Backbone as ProteinMPNN parsed JSONL, in Angstrom:
{"seq_chain_A": "MAPPGEGAASGPAASHPTGHPAYSQTLPREPRSAAVARRLVRTALTVWGLEPLIEDATLVITELVSNAVDHGRLPSIRVIVSRPSANAIRLGVVDRSKTAPTLRTATDEDQTRGRGLLLIDALTKRWGTELYRWGKQVWAELERGGGVSEEVPPHGNTSSSAADQFSTCVKNPSC", "coords_chain_A": {"N_chain_A": [[114.515, -102.849, 68.016], [117.79, -104.355, 67.368], [119.838, -106.248, 69.051], [123.162, -105.316, 69.939], [125.401, -105.867, 66.976], [123.841, -108.012, 66.073], [121.925, -108.057, 63.115], [123.598, -106.346, 61.525], [124.141, -107.312, 58.881], [122.179, -107.715, 57.299], [120.177, -106.481, 55.299], [119.705, -102.255, 55.093], [120.564, -101.108, 57.8], [119.508, -100.26, 61.024], [118.586, -96.611, 62.06], [121.089, -95.957, 65.062], [122.19, -95.29, 68.304], [125.573, -94.722, 69.356], [127.431, -94.468, 71.126], [128.336, -91.771, 73.692], [127.439, -89.27, 72.825], [126.243, -90.083, 69.841], [125.364, -91.289, 66.393], [125.45, -94.136, 63.9], [125.261, -95.625, 60.741], [124.623, -98.387, 58.555], [124.785, -99.022, 55.177], [124.302, -99.3, 51.947], [127.026, -99.211, 49.396], [126.009, -97.08, 47.537], [125.16, -93.954, 45.172], [122.601, -93.56, 45.95], [122.976, -93.436, 48.594], [123.505, -91.616, 49.889], [121.23, -89.347, 50.496], [120.218, -90.643, 52.502], [122.557, -90.346, 54.627], [122.127, -87.995, 54.834], [119.817, -87.25, 55.538], [120.147, -88.711, 58.532], [122.349, -86.853, 59.38], [121.071, -84.392, 59.54], [118.598, -85.277, 61.44], [120.644, -86.208, 63.607], [121.944, -83.564, 64.329], [119.589, -81.865, 64.553], [118.819, -82.914, 67.191], [120.642, -82.558, 68.593], [120.426, -79.659, 69.449], [121.97, -78.031, 67.224], [121.331, -76.795, 64.889], [122.093, -74.709, 62.85], [124.662, -75.895, 61.954], [123.696, -77.335, 59.834], [123.33, -77.085, 57.249], [125.792, -77.058, 56.318], [126.954, -78.881, 57.47], [125.124, -81.065, 55.99], [126.376, -80.74, 53.178], [128.603, -81.325, 53.484], [128.492, -84.376, 54.272], [127.522, -85.546, 52.359], [129.939, -85.047, 49.907], [131.406, -87.339, 51.243], [130.262, -89.323, 51.763], [129.989, -89.593, 48.495], [132.703, -90.071, 47.956], [133.421, -92.361, 48.891], [131.739, -94.148, 47.826], [132.69, -94.079, 45.617], [135.421, -94.815, 45.381], [135.419, -96.896, 47.186], [135.525, -100.445, 48.441], [133.969, -102.674, 49.069], [130.345, -103.671, 49.471], [129.408, -102.004, 51.272], [128.714, -99.389, 53.16], [129.996, -97.578, 56.599], [128.333, -94.683, 57.866], [129.177, -92.326, 60.553], [128.081, -90.029, 62.736], [129.365, -88.289, 64.915], [129.623, -85.987, 68.507], [132.048, -84.555, 69.394], [132.304, -82.598, 71.468], [130.313, -79.692, 73.253], [129.638, -78.654, 71.399], [130.527, -78.707, 68.476], [131.061, -81.418, 66.018], [131.678, -84.589, 64.87], [131.592, -86.033, 62.243], [131.774, -88.894, 59.752], [132.682, -91.597, 57.477], [133.111, -94.71, 56.555], [134.882, -97.039, 54.562], [135.859, -100.114, 53.115], [138.111, -99.255, 51.625], [141.922, -99.007, 51.235], [142.965, -96.608, 50.442], [144.256, -93.522, 50.812], [142.421, -90.154, 50.385], [143.123, -87.659, 49.031], [143.645, -84.173, 48.481], [142.866, -82.127, 46.067], [144.913, -80.096, 44.247], [145.66, -76.315, 42.489], [146.318, -76.968, 39.982], [144.752, -78.932, 38.476], [142.594, -77.934, 37.773], [140.964, -78.099, 35.021], [139.563, -80.428, 35.878], [136.144, -82.041, 36.33], [135.208, -83.233, 38.273], [135.954, -84.546, 41.294], [136.537, -82.486, 43.394], [135.733, -82.569, 46.131], [136.98, -82.912, 47.971], [138.053, -79.675, 48.685], [136.285, -79.042, 48.951], [134.991, -79.815, 51.52], [137.135, -78.939, 53.262], [137.239, -76.31, 52.746], [135.12, -75.961, 54.528], [135.043, -77.213, 57.032], [136.186, -77.349, 60.204], [138.528, -78.992, 60.889], [139.342, -81.566, 58.825], [140.159, -85.349, 58.276], [142.031, -88.342, 57.919], [141.763, -92.104, 59.724], [143.309, -94.537, 59.374], [142.723, -98.233, 58.999], [143.127, -101.966, 59.624], [142.02, -102.984, 57.757], [140.672, -101.356, 56.277], [139.677, -97.518, 56.238], [138.462, -94.466, 58.186], [137.232, -91.683, 56.928], [136.637, -88.599, 58.076], [135.293, -85.376, 59.101], [135.309, -82.321, 60.857], [133.222, -79.888, 62.424], [132.233, -76.971, 64.019], [129.625, -75.352, 66.12], [129.63, -71.252, 65.513], [131.397, -70.808, 63.66], [134.512, -71.376, 63.048], [136.296, -72.703, 60.687], [138.44, -70.793, 59.253], [139.767, -67.512, 59.998], [139.034, -66.201, 57.116], [137.18, -66.921, 55.817], [133.495, -66.273, 56.528], [131.86, -67.303, 59.651], [129.65, -69.892, 60.18], [126.37, -70.293, 59.23], [126.024, -67.345, 59.085], [124.052, -65.608, 56.954], [124.686, -63.655, 54.956], [126.911, -65.136, 53.541], [126.221, -67.828, 51.558], [127.31, -71.576, 52.146], [127.893, -72.87, 49.705], [128.571, -70.171, 48.14], [130.675, -69.981, 49.109], [132.544, -71.999, 48.323], [132.387, -71.224, 45.87], [133.86, -69.443, 45.427], [136.695, -70.51, 46.818], [137.204, -72.302, 45.107], [137.898, -70.897, 43.066], [139.681, -69.325, 43.852], [142.555, -70.733, 44.911], [144.284, -69.609, 47.125], [143.259, -69.941, 49.2]], "CA_chain_A": [[115.996, -103.048, 67.663], [118.357, -106.179, 67.373], [121.157, -106.092, 69.772], [124.697, -104.985, 68.913], [126.17, -107.161, 66.667], [122.741, -108.339, 65.159], [121.247, -107.508, 61.914], [124.385, -105.599, 61.076], [124.348, -107.931, 58.102], [120.806, -107.986, 56.652], [119.636, -104.672, 54.782], [120.229, -101.63, 55.742], [120.327, -100.795, 59.428], [118.744, -98.572, 61.333], [120.002, -95.703, 63.016], [121.003, -96.09, 66.647], [123.041, -94.646, 68.775], [126.882, -95.082, 69.216], [128.316, -94.068, 72.063], [127.664, -90.916, 73.805], [126.285, -89.164, 72.06], [126.653, -90.491, 68.224], [124.485, -92.024, 65.656], [125.952, -94.404, 62.722], [124.38, -95.988, 60.138], [125.336, -98.703, 57.761], [124.132, -98.1, 54.428], [124.856, -100.007, 50.375], [127.438, -98.262, 48.551], [125.752, -96.538, 46.155], [124.974, -92.96, 45.238], [121.509, -92.781, 45.853], [123.272, -93.861, 50.278], [124.116, -90.239, 50.81], [120.599, -89.119, 50.678], [120.289, -91.269, 53.404], [123.316, -89.79, 55.113], [121.901, -86.438, 55.168], [118.979, -87.262, 56.527], [120.588, -89.187, 59.845], [122.686, -85.858, 60.586], [119.405, -83.406, 60.163], [118.151, -85.879, 62.803], [121.009, -85.851, 64.765], [121.683, -82.155, 65.038], [118.281, -80.883, 65.482], [118.39, -83.635, 68.68], [121.65, -81.714, 69.569], [120.412, -78.375, 69.0], [123.171, -77.876, 66.65], [120.429, -77.011, 63.774], [122.665, -73.889, 62.384], [125.489, -76.531, 61.358], [123.255, -78.245, 59.226], [123.385, -77.185, 55.764], [127.098, -77.17, 55.603], [126.936, -80.997, 57.516], [125.004, -81.851, 54.724], [127.044, -80.606, 52.022], [130.343, -82.236, 53.548], [128.292, -85.611, 54.506], [127.394, -86.331, 50.787], [130.679, -85.498, 49.594], [132.294, -88.051, 52.073], [129.563, -90.606, 50.909], [130.219, -89.662, 47.203], [133.728, -90.358, 48.014], [133.546, -93.666, 50.06], [131.084, -94.901, 46.636], [133.401, -93.815, 44.328], [136.149, -95.919, 45.837], [135.31, -98.094, 48.168], [135.349, -102.072, 47.952], [132.588, -103.701, 49.378], [129.029, -103.552, 49.179], [128.484, -101.35, 52.265], [129.481, -98.13, 53.793], [129.412, -96.55, 57.214], [128.43, -93.537, 58.307], [128.714, -92.0, 61.522], [127.898, -88.684, 63.321], [129.185, -87.889, 66.769], [129.473, -84.54, 68.731], [132.864, -84.738, 70.153], [132.052, -81.162, 72.71], [128.779, -79.211, 73.168], [129.609, -77.04, 69.815], [131.087, -79.504, 67.42], [130.346, -82.587, 65.104], [132.581, -85.207, 63.903], [131.047, -86.977, 60.558], [132.677, -90.151, 58.795], [132.321, -92.516, 56.809], [134.054, -96.197, 56.808], [134.612, -98.404, 53.563], [137.25, -100.865, 52.748], [139.621, -99.369, 50.831], [142.984, -98.246, 52.409], [143.698, -95.678, 49.905], [143.729, -91.892, 51.472], [141.915, -89.289, 49.596], [144.24, -86.641, 48.643], [142.842, -82.708, 48.376], [143.183, -81.541, 44.997], [145.701, -78.489, 44.113], [144.865, -75.751, 42.14], [146.794, -77.396, 38.673], [143.64, -79.761, 38.647], [141.454, -76.903, 37.321], [140.489, -78.652, 34.37], [138.677, -81.806, 35.716], [135.172, -81.767, 36.636], [135.042, -83.937, 39.538], [137.25, -84.895, 42.202], [136.85, -81.526, 44.255], [135.082, -82.572, 46.845], [137.809, -81.912, 49.463], [138.128, -78.649, 48.264], [135.195, -78.084, 49.721], [135.151, -80.222, 52.852], [138.243, -78.452, 53.549], [136.418, -75.08, 53.238], [133.777, -75.644, 54.837], [135.291, -78.141, 58.246], [137.574, -76.59, 60.91], [139.497, -80.26, 60.193], [139.283, -83.411, 58.838], [141.453, -86.58, 57.916], [141.178, -90.074, 57.635], [142.056, -92.489, 59.927], [143.719, -96.302, 58.107], [142.724, -99.361, 59.703], [143.797, -102.9, 58.65], [141.049, -103.475, 56.726], [140.345, -99.887, 55.338], [139.893, -96.138, 56.643], [137.44, -93.379, 58.006], [137.63, -90.101, 56.264], [135.996, -87.918, 58.81], [135.203, -84.119, 59.472], [134.423, -81.75, 61.685], [132.345, -78.687, 62.382], [131.485, -76.094, 64.619], [129.2, -74.178, 65.803], [130.432, -70.353, 66.288], [132.565, -70.656, 62.825], [135.767, -72.426, 63.62], [137.024, -72.623, 59.57], [139.187, -69.714, 59.452], [139.187, -66.01, 59.813], [138.891, -65.411, 56.089], [135.791, -67.623, 55.804], [132.613, -65.748, 57.415], [131.216, -68.167, 60.601], [128.624, -70.819, 59.861], [125.318, -69.559, 60.092], [126.201, -66.72, 58.451], [123.264, -65.363, 55.853], [125.153, -63.097, 53.861], [127.992, -65.726, 52.388], [126.322, -69.501, 51.804], [128.388, -72.444, 51.966], [127.698, -72.777, 48.211], [129.123, -69.437, 47.909], [132.211, -70.344, 49.957], [133.037, -73.46, 47.901], [132.9, -71.308, 44.384], [135.034, -68.817, 46.203], [137.755, -71.296, 46.865], [137.841, -73.172, 43.745], [138.003, -69.619, 42.178], [140.804, -68.702, 44.577], [143.297, -71.706, 45.476], [144.932, -69.685, 48.326], [141.665, -69.804, 50.221]], "C_chain_A": [[116.415, -103.832, 68.006], [119.128, -105.531, 68.139], [122.022, -105.91, 69.282], [125.203, -105.711, 68.621], [125.138, -107.793, 65.54], [122.732, -107.398, 63.726], [121.687, -106.859, 61.272], [124.173, -106.301, 59.612], [123.16, -107.563, 56.638], [119.819, -106.392, 56.464], [119.906, -103.775, 55.369], [119.891, -101.504, 56.888], [119.63, -100.09, 59.777], [118.968, -97.444, 62.196], [119.856, -95.557, 64.509], [122.498, -95.575, 66.903], [124.612, -95.262, 69.055], [128.128, -95.382, 70.447], [127.395, -92.876, 72.689], [127.943, -89.649, 73.471], [126.983, -89.502, 70.315], [125.448, -91.483, 67.51], [125.485, -92.608, 64.228], [124.841, -95.691, 61.99], [124.76, -96.815, 58.977], [124.568, -98.624, 56.532], [125.001, -98.665, 52.799], [125.79, -98.6, 49.914], [126.975, -97.941, 47.461], [125.147, -95.16, 46.437], [123.695, -92.304, 45.973], [121.632, -93.187, 48.249], [122.833, -92.032, 50.945], [122.829, -89.635, 50.729], [119.809, -89.347, 52.06], [120.869, -90.565, 54.927], [122.901, -88.684, 56.251], [120.772, -86.778, 55.853], [119.262, -87.879, 58.013], [121.311, -87.688, 59.99], [121.731, -84.718, 60.166], [119.33, -83.55, 61.318], [118.856, -85.628, 63.85], [121.46, -84.265, 65.36], [121.066, -81.022, 64.974], [118.051, -81.155, 66.819], [119.118, -82.899, 70.089], [121.289, -80.506, 69.799], [121.151, -77.43, 68.146], [122.58, -77.522, 64.995], [121.552, -76.135, 62.917], [124.033, -74.353, 61.463], [124.994, -77.48, 59.978], [123.028, -78.142, 57.856], [125.003, -76.978, 55.427], [127.273, -79.041, 55.781], [126.832, -82.014, 56.458], [125.414, -82.001, 53.657], [128.307, -81.678, 52.116], [129.899, -83.834, 53.916], [128.135, -86.474, 53.106], [128.731, -86.089, 50.005], [131.652, -86.671, 50.091], [131.464, -89.249, 51.541], [129.889, -90.815, 49.509], [131.772, -90.671, 47.169], [133.906, -91.99, 47.866], [132.784, -94.387, 48.667], [131.735, -94.913, 45.687], [134.568, -94.967, 44.674], [136.409, -96.446, 46.855], [135.245, -99.349, 47.912], [134.516, -102.867, 47.999], [131.634, -102.846, 49.601], [128.409, -102.43, 50.335], [129.25, -100.36, 52.4], [129.151, -98.219, 55.774], [128.982, -95.183, 57.787], [127.819, -92.777, 59.596], [128.955, -90.31, 61.895], [128.051, -88.653, 64.738], [129.557, -87.108, 67.251], [130.707, -84.775, 69.973], [132.607, -83.807, 71.198], [130.481, -80.838, 72.365], [128.664, -78.406, 72.041], [130.2, -77.603, 68.913], [130.58, -80.961, 67.34], [131.179, -82.888, 64.58], [130.848, -85.766, 62.791], [132.062, -87.73, 60.071], [131.88, -90.729, 58.832], [133.92, -93.632, 56.313], [133.736, -96.481, 55.607], [136.144, -99.288, 53.423], [138.277, -100.947, 52.196], [140.782, -98.542, 51.544], [143.601, -97.198, 51.323], [142.628, -94.72, 50.859], [143.399, -90.85, 50.288], [143.249, -88.351, 49.723], [143.503, -85.547, 48.322], [143.701, -81.72, 47.006], [144.32, -79.787, 44.983], [144.928, -77.613, 43.472], [145.402, -75.893, 40.319], [145.602, -78.529, 38.09], [142.7, -78.581, 37.733], [140.404, -77.224, 35.904], [139.236, -79.635, 34.913], [137.224, -81.318, 36.635], [134.993, -82.144, 38.003], [136.286, -84.369, 40.037], [137.666, -83.403, 43.315], [135.932, -81.41, 45.344], [135.868, -82.277, 47.895], [138.062, -81.041, 50.002], [136.675, -78.152, 49.132], [134.223, -78.549, 51.191], [136.273, -79.608, 53.199], [137.955, -76.908, 53.976], [135.644, -74.906, 54.147], [133.918, -76.1, 56.489], [135.658, -77.285, 58.906], [138.931, -77.598, 60.451], [139.048, -80.894, 59.423], [140.811, -84.38, 58.275], [141.122, -87.799, 57.791], [142.637, -91.038, 58.325], [141.972, -94.181, 59.589], [143.047, -97.254, 59.879], [143.294, -100.694, 58.663], [143.358, -103.064, 57.58], [140.273, -102.632, 55.946], [140.348, -98.701, 56.164], [138.367, -95.95, 56.73], [138.306, -92.42, 57.578], [136.58, -89.337, 57.185], [136.322, -86.547, 58.863], [134.636, -83.586, 60.202], [134.196, -80.112, 61.823], [132.122, -77.72, 63.391], [130.908, -74.981, 64.731], [129.797, -72.614, 66.278], [131.306, -70.397, 64.587], [133.58, -71.747, 63.161], [136.63, -73.085, 62.192], [138.672, -71.803, 59.592], [138.747, -68.588, 59.46], [138.778, -65.433, 58.173], [137.014, -66.074, 55.211], [134.684, -66.551, 56.96], [131.913, -67.15, 58.475], [129.755, -68.898, 60.135], [127.64, -70.03, 60.206], [124.968, -68.123, 59.847], [125.565, -66.332, 57.375], [123.904, -64.928, 54.741], [125.919, -63.638, 52.908], [127.283, -67.419, 52.585], [127.366, -70.789, 51.526], [128.573, -72.333, 50.188], [128.79, -71.453, 48.003], [130.506, -69.41, 47.76], [133.344, -71.502, 49.633], [133.313, -72.578, 46.529], [134.09, -70.25, 44.96], [136.27, -69.181, 46.314], [138.06, -71.809, 45.523], [138.048, -72.044, 42.939], [139.546, -69.416, 42.402], [141.736, -69.927, 45.574], [144.006, -71.313, 46.462], [143.609, -69.491, 49.216], [141.442, -70.861, 51.417]], "O_chain_A": [[115.88, -104.427, 68.941], [119.214, -104.307, 68.043], [122.08, -106.213, 68.09], [125.69, -106.501, 69.43], [125.478, -108.035, 64.382], [123.357, -106.379, 63.435], [121.021, -106.401, 60.344], [123.925, -105.327, 58.901], [123.36, -107.276, 55.458], [119.15, -105.644, 57.177], [120.466, -104.057, 56.428], [118.725, -101.819, 57.125], [119.05, -99.259, 59.079], [119.711, -97.621, 63.162], [118.851, -95.165, 65.103], [123.495, -95.47, 66.189], [124.693, -96.481, 68.903], [129.128, -96.087, 70.585], [126.187, -92.78, 72.473], [128.856, -89.047, 74.036], [128.062, -89.116, 69.866], [124.773, -92.293, 68.147], [126.15, -91.807, 63.571], [123.977, -96.386, 62.526], [125.319, -96.121, 58.128], [123.48, -98.084, 56.731], [126.191, -98.407, 52.615], [125.475, -97.414, 50.009], [127.405, -98.408, 46.406], [124.664, -94.93, 47.546], [123.581, -91.165, 46.426], [120.667, -93.172, 49.012], [122.222, -91.544, 51.896], [123.254, -88.548, 51.12], [119.028, -88.563, 52.6], [120.212, -90.306, 55.935], [123.059, -88.468, 57.452], [120.853, -86.497, 57.049], [118.44, -87.449, 58.823], [120.771, -87.113, 60.935], [121.91, -83.86, 61.03], [119.653, -82.762, 62.207], [118.408, -85.085, 64.86], [121.343, -83.886, 66.525], [121.398, -79.849, 65.142], [117.469, -80.412, 67.609], [118.878, -82.696, 71.279], [122.055, -80.047, 70.646], [121.028, -76.211, 68.268], [123.223, -77.89, 64.012], [122.093, -76.882, 62.102], [124.497, -73.655, 60.561], [125.747, -78.157, 59.278], [122.53, -79.099, 57.263], [125.353, -76.746, 54.27], [127.513, -79.967, 55.007], [127.488, -82.979, 56.065], [125.153, -82.991, 52.973], [128.793, -82.469, 51.308], [130.829, -84.641, 53.889], [128.485, -87.626, 52.849], [128.872, -87.021, 49.214], [132.63, -86.95, 49.397], [132.043, -90.121, 50.893], [130.087, -91.968, 49.125], [131.914, -91.714, 46.529], [134.406, -92.63, 46.941], [133.392, -95.418, 48.378], [131.493, -95.716, 44.786], [134.455, -96.048, 44.096], [137.505, -96.487, 47.414], [134.751, -99.488, 46.793], [134.257, -103.714, 47.145], [131.76, -101.648, 49.857], [127.237, -102.053, 50.334], [130.365, -100.311, 51.883], [128.186, -98.855, 56.198], [129.984, -94.686, 58.301], [126.626, -92.575, 59.825], [129.816, -89.572, 61.415], [127.192, -88.899, 65.586], [130.476, -86.815, 66.487], [130.461, -85.077, 71.141], [132.734, -84.448, 72.241], [129.704, -81.401, 71.594], [127.751, -77.62, 71.784], [130.619, -76.711, 68.176], [129.931, -81.575, 68.187], [131.77, -82.122, 63.819], [129.618, -85.748, 62.839], [133.196, -87.263, 59.96], [130.845, -90.803, 59.494], [135.08, -93.423, 55.958], [132.567, -96.331, 55.252], [137.28, -98.887, 53.675], [139.115, -101.839, 52.071], [140.576, -97.586, 52.291], [144.812, -96.994, 51.409], [141.485, -94.761, 51.315], [144.148, -90.786, 49.313], [144.184, -88.495, 50.51], [142.462, -85.88, 47.756], [144.681, -80.976, 47.012], [144.261, -78.756, 45.653], [143.706, -77.721, 43.575], [144.978, -75.096, 39.482], [145.875, -78.911, 36.952], [142.111, -79.129, 36.801], [139.299, -76.699, 35.765], [138.111, -79.584, 34.416], [137.242, -80.404, 37.459], [134.622, -81.313, 38.832], [137.356, -84.527, 39.449], [138.751, -83.256, 43.879], [135.356, -80.345, 45.566], [135.517, -81.44, 48.726], [138.303, -80.956, 51.206], [136.319, -77.126, 49.712], [133.26, -77.999, 51.725], [136.453, -80.38, 54.141], [138.249, -76.365, 55.041], [135.418, -73.795, 54.625], [133.145, -75.569, 57.287], [135.568, -76.172, 58.389], [139.968, -77.233, 59.898], [137.845, -80.65, 59.332], [141.981, -84.091, 58.022], [139.992, -88.235, 57.571], [143.817, -90.995, 57.977], [140.964, -94.886, 59.551], [142.99, -97.019, 61.086], [143.707, -100.629, 57.505], [143.99, -103.262, 56.542], [139.413, -102.975, 55.134], [141.208, -98.82, 57.037], [137.436, -96.496, 56.138], [139.519, -92.258, 57.703], [135.431, -89.617, 56.844], [137.511, -86.269, 58.707], [133.504, -83.965, 60.503], [134.961, -79.272, 61.35], [130.986, -78.128, 63.635], [131.124, -73.942, 64.106], [130.419, -72.602, 67.34], [132.142, -69.5, 64.689], [133.284, -72.889, 63.513], [137.536, -73.886, 62.422], [139.754, -72.294, 59.914], [137.606, -68.33, 59.079], [138.26, -64.324, 58.046], [136.184, -65.653, 54.405], [135.108, -66.163, 58.049], [131.43, -68.056, 57.797], [128.836, -68.179, 59.744], [127.692, -69.221, 61.132], [123.907, -67.639, 60.241], [126.27, -66.561, 56.393], [123.838, -65.53, 53.67], [125.962, -63.199, 51.759], [127.658, -68.157, 53.496], [128.161, -70.745, 50.587], [129.453, -71.66, 49.65], [129.928, -71.792, 47.679], [131.263, -69.051, 46.858], [134.389, -71.838, 50.191], [134.307, -72.935, 45.897], [135.269, -70.545, 44.763], [137.123, -68.359, 45.976], [139.154, -71.68, 44.974], [138.494, -72.374, 41.84], [140.42, -69.352, 41.538], [141.591, -69.98, 46.795], [144.583, -72.23, 47.045], [143.395, -68.465, 49.861], [140.422, -70.808, 52.105]]}, "name": "protein", "num_of_chains": 1, "seq": "MAPPGEGAASGPAASHPTGHPAYSQTLPREPRSAAVARRLVRTALTVWGLEPLIEDATLVITELVSNAVDHGRLPSIRVIVSRPSANAIRLGVVDRSKTAPTLRTATDEDQTRGRGLLLIDALTKRWGTELYRWGKQVWAELERGGGVSEEVPPHGNTSSSAADQFSTCVKNPSC"}
């Protein structure tokens, strides 16, 4: 593996730790990068023993990458997977756009795109945007054992999948 700072500009960089414990990877700002980001998330969660979060986390990272692909400005994005506590993860995507994403409302029901943040909002404990002089990081946090709200069953409950929760929230904007 190249020393920090080397190789970042040449092709897709290999996954590597970015602190204790975290992983990150620079990817092309292309739709196919979502698959690589999902693999990075699966790998990190498996290493950390947080497999119950994999399904929701891969959906969330897919939406974060999709937003960066659609709205970023430069040819690359950075995916970050970190573990702020023993039972929580933080997923982030960094791009060079300074435009913060906005959560759509029920008045946008006729649109077929633009519902990714509704999914992120339904599946995560919290999410947000960190603005930088040169761009932003959109991030989301998930916790093992639940953590979204009392109305949503805890993550890992096989009686209600993440997709079911999302479709419920789309149909019922109050969730």
